[in-house]
Tab-separated table of N, CA and C in Angstrom:
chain	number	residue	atom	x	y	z
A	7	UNK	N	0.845	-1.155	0.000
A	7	UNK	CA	0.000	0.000	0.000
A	7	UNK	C	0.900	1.231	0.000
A	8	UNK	N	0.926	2.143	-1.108
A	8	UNK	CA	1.504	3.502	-1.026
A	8	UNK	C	0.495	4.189	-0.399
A	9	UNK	N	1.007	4.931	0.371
A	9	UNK	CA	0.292	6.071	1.295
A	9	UNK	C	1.335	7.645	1.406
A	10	UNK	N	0.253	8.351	0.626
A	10	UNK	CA	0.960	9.306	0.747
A	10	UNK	C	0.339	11.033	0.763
A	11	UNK	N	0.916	12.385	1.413
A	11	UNK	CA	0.772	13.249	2.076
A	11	UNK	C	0.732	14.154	1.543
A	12	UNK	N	-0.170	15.554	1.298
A	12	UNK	CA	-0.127	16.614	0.553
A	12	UNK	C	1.126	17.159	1.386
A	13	UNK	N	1.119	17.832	2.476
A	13	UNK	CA	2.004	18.851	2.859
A	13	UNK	C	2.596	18.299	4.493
A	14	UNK	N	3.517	17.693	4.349
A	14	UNK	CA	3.624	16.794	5.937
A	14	UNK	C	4.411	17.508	6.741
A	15	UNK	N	3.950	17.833	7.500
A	15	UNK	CA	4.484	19.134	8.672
A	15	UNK	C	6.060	18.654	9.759
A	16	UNK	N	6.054	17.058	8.865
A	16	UNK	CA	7.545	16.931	9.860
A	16	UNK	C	8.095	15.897	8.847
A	17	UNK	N	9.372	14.864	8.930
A	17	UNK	CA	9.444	13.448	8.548
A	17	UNK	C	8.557	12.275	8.803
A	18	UNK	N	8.365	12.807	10.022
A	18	UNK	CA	7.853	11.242	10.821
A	18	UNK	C	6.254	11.029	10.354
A	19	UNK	N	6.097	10.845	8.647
A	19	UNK	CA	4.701	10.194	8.223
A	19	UNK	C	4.968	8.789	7.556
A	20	UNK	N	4.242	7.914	7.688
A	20	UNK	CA	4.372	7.177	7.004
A	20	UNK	C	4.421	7.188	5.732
A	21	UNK	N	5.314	6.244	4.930
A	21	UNK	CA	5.361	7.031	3.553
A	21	UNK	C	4.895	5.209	2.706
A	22	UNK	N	5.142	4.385	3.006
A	22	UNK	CA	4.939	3.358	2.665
A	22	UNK	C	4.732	2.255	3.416
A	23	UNK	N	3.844	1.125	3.530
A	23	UNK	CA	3.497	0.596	4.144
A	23	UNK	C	3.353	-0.988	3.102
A	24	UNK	N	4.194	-2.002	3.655
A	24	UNK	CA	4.378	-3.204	2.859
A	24	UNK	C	4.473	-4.397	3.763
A	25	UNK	N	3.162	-5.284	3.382
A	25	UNK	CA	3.453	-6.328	3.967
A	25	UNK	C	4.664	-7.917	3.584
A	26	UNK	N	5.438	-8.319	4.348
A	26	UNK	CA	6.533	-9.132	4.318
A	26	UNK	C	6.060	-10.260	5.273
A	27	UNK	N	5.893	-11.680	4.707
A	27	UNK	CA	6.478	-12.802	5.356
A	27	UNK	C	5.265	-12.572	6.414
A	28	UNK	N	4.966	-12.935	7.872
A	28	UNK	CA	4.342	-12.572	8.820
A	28	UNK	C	3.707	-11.146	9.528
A	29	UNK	N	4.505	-10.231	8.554
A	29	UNK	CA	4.553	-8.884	9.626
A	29	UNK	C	4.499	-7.764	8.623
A	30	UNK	N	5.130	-6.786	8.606
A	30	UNK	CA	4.969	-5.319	7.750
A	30	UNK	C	6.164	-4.976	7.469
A	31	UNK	N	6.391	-4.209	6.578
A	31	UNK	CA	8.202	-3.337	6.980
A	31	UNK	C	7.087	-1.713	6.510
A	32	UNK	N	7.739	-0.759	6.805
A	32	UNK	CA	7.070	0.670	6.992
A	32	UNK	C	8.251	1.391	6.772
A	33	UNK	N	8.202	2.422	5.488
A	33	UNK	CA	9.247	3.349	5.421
A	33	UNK	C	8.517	4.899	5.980
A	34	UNK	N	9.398	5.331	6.435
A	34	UNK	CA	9.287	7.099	7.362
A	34	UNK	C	10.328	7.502	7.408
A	35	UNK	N	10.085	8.778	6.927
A	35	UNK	CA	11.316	9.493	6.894
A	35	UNK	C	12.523	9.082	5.728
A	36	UNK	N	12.213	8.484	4.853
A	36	UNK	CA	13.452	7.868	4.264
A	36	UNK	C	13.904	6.637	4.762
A	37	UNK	N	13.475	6.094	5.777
A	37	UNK	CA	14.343	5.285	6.343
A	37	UNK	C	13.609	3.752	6.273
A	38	UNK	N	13.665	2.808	6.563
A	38	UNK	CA	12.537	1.264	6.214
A	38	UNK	C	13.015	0.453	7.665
A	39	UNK	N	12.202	0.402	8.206
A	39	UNK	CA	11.636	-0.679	9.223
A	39	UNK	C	10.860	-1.697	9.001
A	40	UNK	N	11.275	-2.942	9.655
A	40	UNK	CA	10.879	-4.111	9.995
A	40	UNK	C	10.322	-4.822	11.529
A	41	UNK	N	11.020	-3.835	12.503
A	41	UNK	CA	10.920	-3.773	13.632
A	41	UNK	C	9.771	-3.125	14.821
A	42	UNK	N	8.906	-3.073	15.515
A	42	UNK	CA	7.911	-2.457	15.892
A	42	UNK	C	8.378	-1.389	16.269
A	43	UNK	N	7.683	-0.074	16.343
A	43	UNK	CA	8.111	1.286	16.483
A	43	UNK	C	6.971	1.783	17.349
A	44	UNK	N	7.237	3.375	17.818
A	44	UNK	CA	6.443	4.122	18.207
A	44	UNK	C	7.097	5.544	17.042
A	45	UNK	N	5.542	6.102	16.996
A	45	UNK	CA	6.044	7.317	15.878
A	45	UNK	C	5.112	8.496	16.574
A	46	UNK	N	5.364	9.960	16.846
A	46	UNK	CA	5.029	10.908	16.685
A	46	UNK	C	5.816	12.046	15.744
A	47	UNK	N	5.051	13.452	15.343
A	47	UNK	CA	5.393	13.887	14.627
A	47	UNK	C	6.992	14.428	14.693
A	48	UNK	N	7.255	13.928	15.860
A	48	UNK	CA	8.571	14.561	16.527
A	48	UNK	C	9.336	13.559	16.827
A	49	UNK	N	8.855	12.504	17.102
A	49	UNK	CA	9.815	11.544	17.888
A	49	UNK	C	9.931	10.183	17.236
A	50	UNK	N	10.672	9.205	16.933
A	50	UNK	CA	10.798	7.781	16.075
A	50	UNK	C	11.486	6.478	16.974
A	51	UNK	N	10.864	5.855	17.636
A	51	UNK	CA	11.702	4.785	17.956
A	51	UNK	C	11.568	3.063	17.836
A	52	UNK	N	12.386	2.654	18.315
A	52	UNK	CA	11.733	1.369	18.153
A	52	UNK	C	10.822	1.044	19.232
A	53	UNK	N	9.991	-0.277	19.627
A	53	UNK	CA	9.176	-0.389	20.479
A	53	UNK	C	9.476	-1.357	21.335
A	54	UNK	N	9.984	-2.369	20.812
A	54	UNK	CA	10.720	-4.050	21.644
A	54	UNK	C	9.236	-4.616	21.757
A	55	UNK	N	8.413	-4.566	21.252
A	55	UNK	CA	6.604	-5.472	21.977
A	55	UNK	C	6.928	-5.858	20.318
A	56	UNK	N	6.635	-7.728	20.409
A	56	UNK	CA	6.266	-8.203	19.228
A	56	UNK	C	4.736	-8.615	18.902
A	57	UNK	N	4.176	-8.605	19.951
A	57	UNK	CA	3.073	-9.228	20.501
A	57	UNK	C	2.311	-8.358	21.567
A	58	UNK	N	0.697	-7.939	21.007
A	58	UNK	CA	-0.272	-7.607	21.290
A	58	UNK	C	-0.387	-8.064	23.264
A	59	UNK	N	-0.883	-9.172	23.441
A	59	UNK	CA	-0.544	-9.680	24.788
A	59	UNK	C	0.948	-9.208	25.594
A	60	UNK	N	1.785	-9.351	24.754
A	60	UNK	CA	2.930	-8.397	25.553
A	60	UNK	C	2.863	-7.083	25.781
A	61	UNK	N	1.930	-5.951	25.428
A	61	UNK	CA	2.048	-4.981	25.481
A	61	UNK	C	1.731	-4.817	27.365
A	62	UNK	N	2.529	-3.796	28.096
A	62	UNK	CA	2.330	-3.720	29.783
A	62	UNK	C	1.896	-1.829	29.820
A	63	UNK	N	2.068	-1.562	31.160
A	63	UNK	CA	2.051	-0.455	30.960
A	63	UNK	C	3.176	0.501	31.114
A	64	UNK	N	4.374	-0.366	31.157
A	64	UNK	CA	5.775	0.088	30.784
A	64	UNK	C	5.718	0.483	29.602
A	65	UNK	N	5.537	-0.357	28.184
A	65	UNK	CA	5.819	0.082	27.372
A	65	UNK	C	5.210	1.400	26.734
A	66	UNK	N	3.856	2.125	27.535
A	66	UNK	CA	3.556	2.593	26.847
A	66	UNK	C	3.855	3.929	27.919
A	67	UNK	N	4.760	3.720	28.790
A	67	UNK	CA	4.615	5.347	30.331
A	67	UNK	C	5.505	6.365	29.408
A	68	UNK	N	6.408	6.243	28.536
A	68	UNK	CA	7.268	7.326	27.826
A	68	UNK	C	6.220	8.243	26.730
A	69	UNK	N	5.253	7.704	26.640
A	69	UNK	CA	4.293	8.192	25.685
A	69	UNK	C	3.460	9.016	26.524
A	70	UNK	N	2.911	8.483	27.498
A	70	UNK	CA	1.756	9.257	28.441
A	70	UNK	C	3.040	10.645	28.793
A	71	UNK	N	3.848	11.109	28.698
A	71	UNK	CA	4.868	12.216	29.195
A	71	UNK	C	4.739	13.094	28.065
A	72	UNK	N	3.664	12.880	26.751
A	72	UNK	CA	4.124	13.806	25.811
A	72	UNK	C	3.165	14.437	25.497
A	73	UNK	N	2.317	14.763	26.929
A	73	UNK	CA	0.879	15.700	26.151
A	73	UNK	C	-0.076	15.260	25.355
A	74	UNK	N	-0.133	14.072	24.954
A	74	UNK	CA	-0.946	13.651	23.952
A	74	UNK	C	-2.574	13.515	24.077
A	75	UNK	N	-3.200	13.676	22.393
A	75	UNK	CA	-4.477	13.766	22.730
A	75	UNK	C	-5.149	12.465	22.525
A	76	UNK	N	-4.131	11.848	21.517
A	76	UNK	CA	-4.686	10.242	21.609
A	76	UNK	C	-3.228	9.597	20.892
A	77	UNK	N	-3.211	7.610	21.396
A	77	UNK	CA	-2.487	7.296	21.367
A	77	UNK	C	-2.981	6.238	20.101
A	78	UNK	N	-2.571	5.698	19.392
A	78	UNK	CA	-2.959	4.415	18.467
A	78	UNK	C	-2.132	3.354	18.608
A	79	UNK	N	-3.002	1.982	18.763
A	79	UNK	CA	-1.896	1.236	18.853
A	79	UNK	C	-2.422	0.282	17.501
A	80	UNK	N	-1.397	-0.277	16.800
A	80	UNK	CA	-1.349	-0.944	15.677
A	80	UNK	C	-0.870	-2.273	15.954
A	81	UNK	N	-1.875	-3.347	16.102
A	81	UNK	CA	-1.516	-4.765	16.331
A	81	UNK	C	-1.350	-5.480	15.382
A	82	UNK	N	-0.792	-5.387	14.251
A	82	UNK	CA	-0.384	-6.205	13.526
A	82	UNK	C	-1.267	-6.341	12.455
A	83	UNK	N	-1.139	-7.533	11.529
A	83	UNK	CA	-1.870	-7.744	10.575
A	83	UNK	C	-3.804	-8.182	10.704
A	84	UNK	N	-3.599	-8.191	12.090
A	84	UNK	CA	-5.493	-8.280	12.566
A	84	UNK	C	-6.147	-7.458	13.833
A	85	UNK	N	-6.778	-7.404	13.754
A	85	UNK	CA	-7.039	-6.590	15.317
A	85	UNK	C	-7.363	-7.389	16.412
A	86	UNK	N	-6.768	-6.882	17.429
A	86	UNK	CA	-6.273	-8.083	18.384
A	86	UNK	C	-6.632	-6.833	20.147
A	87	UNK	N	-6.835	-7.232	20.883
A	87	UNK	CA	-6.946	-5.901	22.098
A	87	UNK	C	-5.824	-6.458	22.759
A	88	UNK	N	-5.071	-5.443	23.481
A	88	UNK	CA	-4.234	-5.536	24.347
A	88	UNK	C	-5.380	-5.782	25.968
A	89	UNK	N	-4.410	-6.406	26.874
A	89	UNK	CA	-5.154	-6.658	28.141
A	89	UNK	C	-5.823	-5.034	29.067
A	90	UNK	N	-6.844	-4.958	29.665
A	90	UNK	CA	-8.074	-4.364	29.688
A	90	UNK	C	-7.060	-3.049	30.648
A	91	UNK	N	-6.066	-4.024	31.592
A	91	UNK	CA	-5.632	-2.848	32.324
A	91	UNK	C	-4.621	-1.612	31.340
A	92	UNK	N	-4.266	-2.011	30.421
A	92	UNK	CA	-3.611	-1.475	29.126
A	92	UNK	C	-4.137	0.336	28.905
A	93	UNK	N	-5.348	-0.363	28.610
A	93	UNK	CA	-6.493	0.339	28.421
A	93	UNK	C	-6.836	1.437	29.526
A	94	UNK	N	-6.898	0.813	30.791
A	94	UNK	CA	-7.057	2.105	31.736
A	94	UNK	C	-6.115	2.918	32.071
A	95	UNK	N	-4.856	2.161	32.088
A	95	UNK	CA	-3.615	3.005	32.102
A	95	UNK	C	-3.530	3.988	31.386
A	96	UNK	N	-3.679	4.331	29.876
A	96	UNK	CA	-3.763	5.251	29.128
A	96	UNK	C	-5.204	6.077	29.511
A	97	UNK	N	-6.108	5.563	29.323
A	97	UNK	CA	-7.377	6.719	29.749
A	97	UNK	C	-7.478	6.979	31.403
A	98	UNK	N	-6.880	6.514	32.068
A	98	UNK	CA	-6.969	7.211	33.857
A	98	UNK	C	-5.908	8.745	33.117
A	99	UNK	N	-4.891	8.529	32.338
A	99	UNK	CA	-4.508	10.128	32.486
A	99	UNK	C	-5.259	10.937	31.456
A	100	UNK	N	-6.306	10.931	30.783
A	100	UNK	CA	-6.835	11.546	30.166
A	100	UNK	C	-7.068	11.809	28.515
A	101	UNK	N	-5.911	10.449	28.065
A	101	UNK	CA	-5.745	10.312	26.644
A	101	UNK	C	-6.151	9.394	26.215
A	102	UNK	N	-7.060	9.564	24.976
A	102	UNK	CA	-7.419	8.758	24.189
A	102	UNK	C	-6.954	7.456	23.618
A	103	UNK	N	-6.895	6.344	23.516
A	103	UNK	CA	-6.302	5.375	23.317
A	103	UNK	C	-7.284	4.220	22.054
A	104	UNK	N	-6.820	3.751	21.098
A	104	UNK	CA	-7.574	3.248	19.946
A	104	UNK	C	-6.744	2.456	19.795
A	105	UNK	N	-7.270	1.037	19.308
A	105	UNK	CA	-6.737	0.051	18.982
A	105	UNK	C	-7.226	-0.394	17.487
A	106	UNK	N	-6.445	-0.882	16.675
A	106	UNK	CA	-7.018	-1.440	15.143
A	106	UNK	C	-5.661	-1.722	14.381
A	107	UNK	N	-5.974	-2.727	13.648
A	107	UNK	CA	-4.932	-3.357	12.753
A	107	UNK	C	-3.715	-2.181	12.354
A	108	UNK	N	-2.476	-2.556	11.840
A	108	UNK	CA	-1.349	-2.045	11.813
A	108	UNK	C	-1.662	-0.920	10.402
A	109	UNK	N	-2.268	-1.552	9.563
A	109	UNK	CA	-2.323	-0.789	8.091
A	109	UNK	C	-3.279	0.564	8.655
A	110	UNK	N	-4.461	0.334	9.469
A	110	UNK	CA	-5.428	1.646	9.569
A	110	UNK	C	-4.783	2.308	10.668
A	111	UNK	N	-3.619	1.586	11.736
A	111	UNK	CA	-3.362	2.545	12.626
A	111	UNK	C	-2.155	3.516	11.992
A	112	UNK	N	-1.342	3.040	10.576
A	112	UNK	CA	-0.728	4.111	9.909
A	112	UNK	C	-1.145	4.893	9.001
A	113	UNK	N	-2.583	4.798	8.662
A	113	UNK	CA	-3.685	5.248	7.994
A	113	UNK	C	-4.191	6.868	8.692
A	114	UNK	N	-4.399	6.226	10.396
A	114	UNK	CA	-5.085	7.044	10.893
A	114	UNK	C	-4.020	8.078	11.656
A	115	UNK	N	-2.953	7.579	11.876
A	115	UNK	CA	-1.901	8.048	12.405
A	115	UNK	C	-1.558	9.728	11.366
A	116	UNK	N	-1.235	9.135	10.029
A	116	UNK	CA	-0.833	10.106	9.149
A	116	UNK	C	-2.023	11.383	8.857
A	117	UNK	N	-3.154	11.077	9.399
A	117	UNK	CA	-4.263	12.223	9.061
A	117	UNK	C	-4.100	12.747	10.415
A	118	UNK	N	-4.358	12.171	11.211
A	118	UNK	CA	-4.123	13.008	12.689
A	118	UNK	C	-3.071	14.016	12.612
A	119	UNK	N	-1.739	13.444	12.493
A	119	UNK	CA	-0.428	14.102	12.548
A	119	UNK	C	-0.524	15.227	11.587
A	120	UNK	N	-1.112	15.189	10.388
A	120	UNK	CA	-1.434	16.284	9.257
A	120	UNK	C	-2.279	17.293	9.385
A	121	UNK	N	-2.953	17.048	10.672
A	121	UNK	CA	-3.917	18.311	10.756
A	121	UNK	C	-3.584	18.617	12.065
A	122	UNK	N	-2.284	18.218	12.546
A	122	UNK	CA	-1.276	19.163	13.833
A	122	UNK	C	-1.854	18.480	15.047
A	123	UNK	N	-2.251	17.554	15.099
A	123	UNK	CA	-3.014	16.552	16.315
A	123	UNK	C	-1.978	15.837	16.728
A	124	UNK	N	-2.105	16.083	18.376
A	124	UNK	CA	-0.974	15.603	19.121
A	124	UNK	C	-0.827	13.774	19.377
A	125	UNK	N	-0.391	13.263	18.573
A	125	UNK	CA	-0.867	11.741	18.345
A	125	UNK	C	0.274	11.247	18.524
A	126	UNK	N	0.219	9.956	18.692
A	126	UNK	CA	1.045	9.255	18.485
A	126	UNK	C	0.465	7.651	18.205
A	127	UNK	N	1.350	6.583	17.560
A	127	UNK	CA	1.220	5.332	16.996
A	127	UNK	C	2.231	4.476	17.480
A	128	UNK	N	1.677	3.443	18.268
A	128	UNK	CA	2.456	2.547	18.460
A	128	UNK	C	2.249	0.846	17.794
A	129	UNK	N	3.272	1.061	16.600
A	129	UNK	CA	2.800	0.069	15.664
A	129	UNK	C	3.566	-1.660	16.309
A	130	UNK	N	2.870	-2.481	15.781
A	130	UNK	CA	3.387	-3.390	15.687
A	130	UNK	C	3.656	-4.257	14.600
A	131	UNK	N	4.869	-4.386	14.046
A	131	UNK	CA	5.114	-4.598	12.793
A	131	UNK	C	5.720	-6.469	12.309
């Protein structure tokens, strides 16, 4: 799937999105991943969660520190929920939190981020 941006207010959009073997690879910024990531319009890293059920609320406390108005998480090639306390962890501080397959959470990720919405995506690839 090419996916792509009239006027992208930083690097960090998804620019391509390709499924491989079990999983995805995702180019941003120029650069191509295979590895699960977290992306805001500012920030790029990897994630270390291969697996939906692995997600805690460690992995996601560096994110709740960035103001955000909602978080996306991208489980892979199906939609899958992370465990329930996941879920309250992110909405007890006041941010939005959405779960849905990896392709619509870089779908939804790139329109948010384009109209200056404090988002972030934590894909799993």
């Amino acid at each position: 799937m090419q996916i792509q941006l009239e006027r992208p207010q930083s690097e960090n959009f998804v620019r391509h999105l390709e499924s491989v073997d079990d999983g995805f690879r995702v180019t941003i910024g120029g650069k191509t991943y295979n590895e699960s990531l977290i992306i805001t319009p500012l920030i790029l890293e990897l994630w270390g969660v291969d697996a939906v059920a692995a997600i805690t609320e460690r992995h996601l406390r560096g994110l709740l520190e960035l103001n955000l108005e909602v978080v996306l998480i991208g489980t892979g090639r199906f939609l899958e929920f992370p465990p329930p306390r996941v879920y309250r962890f992110v909405m007890d501080r006041g941010i939005g939190v959405e779960i849905m397959d990896t392709p619509a959470a870089c779908r939804t990720y790139n329109i948010l981020a384009g109209d200056g919405r404090k988002v972030a995506a934590a894909l799993i690839l």
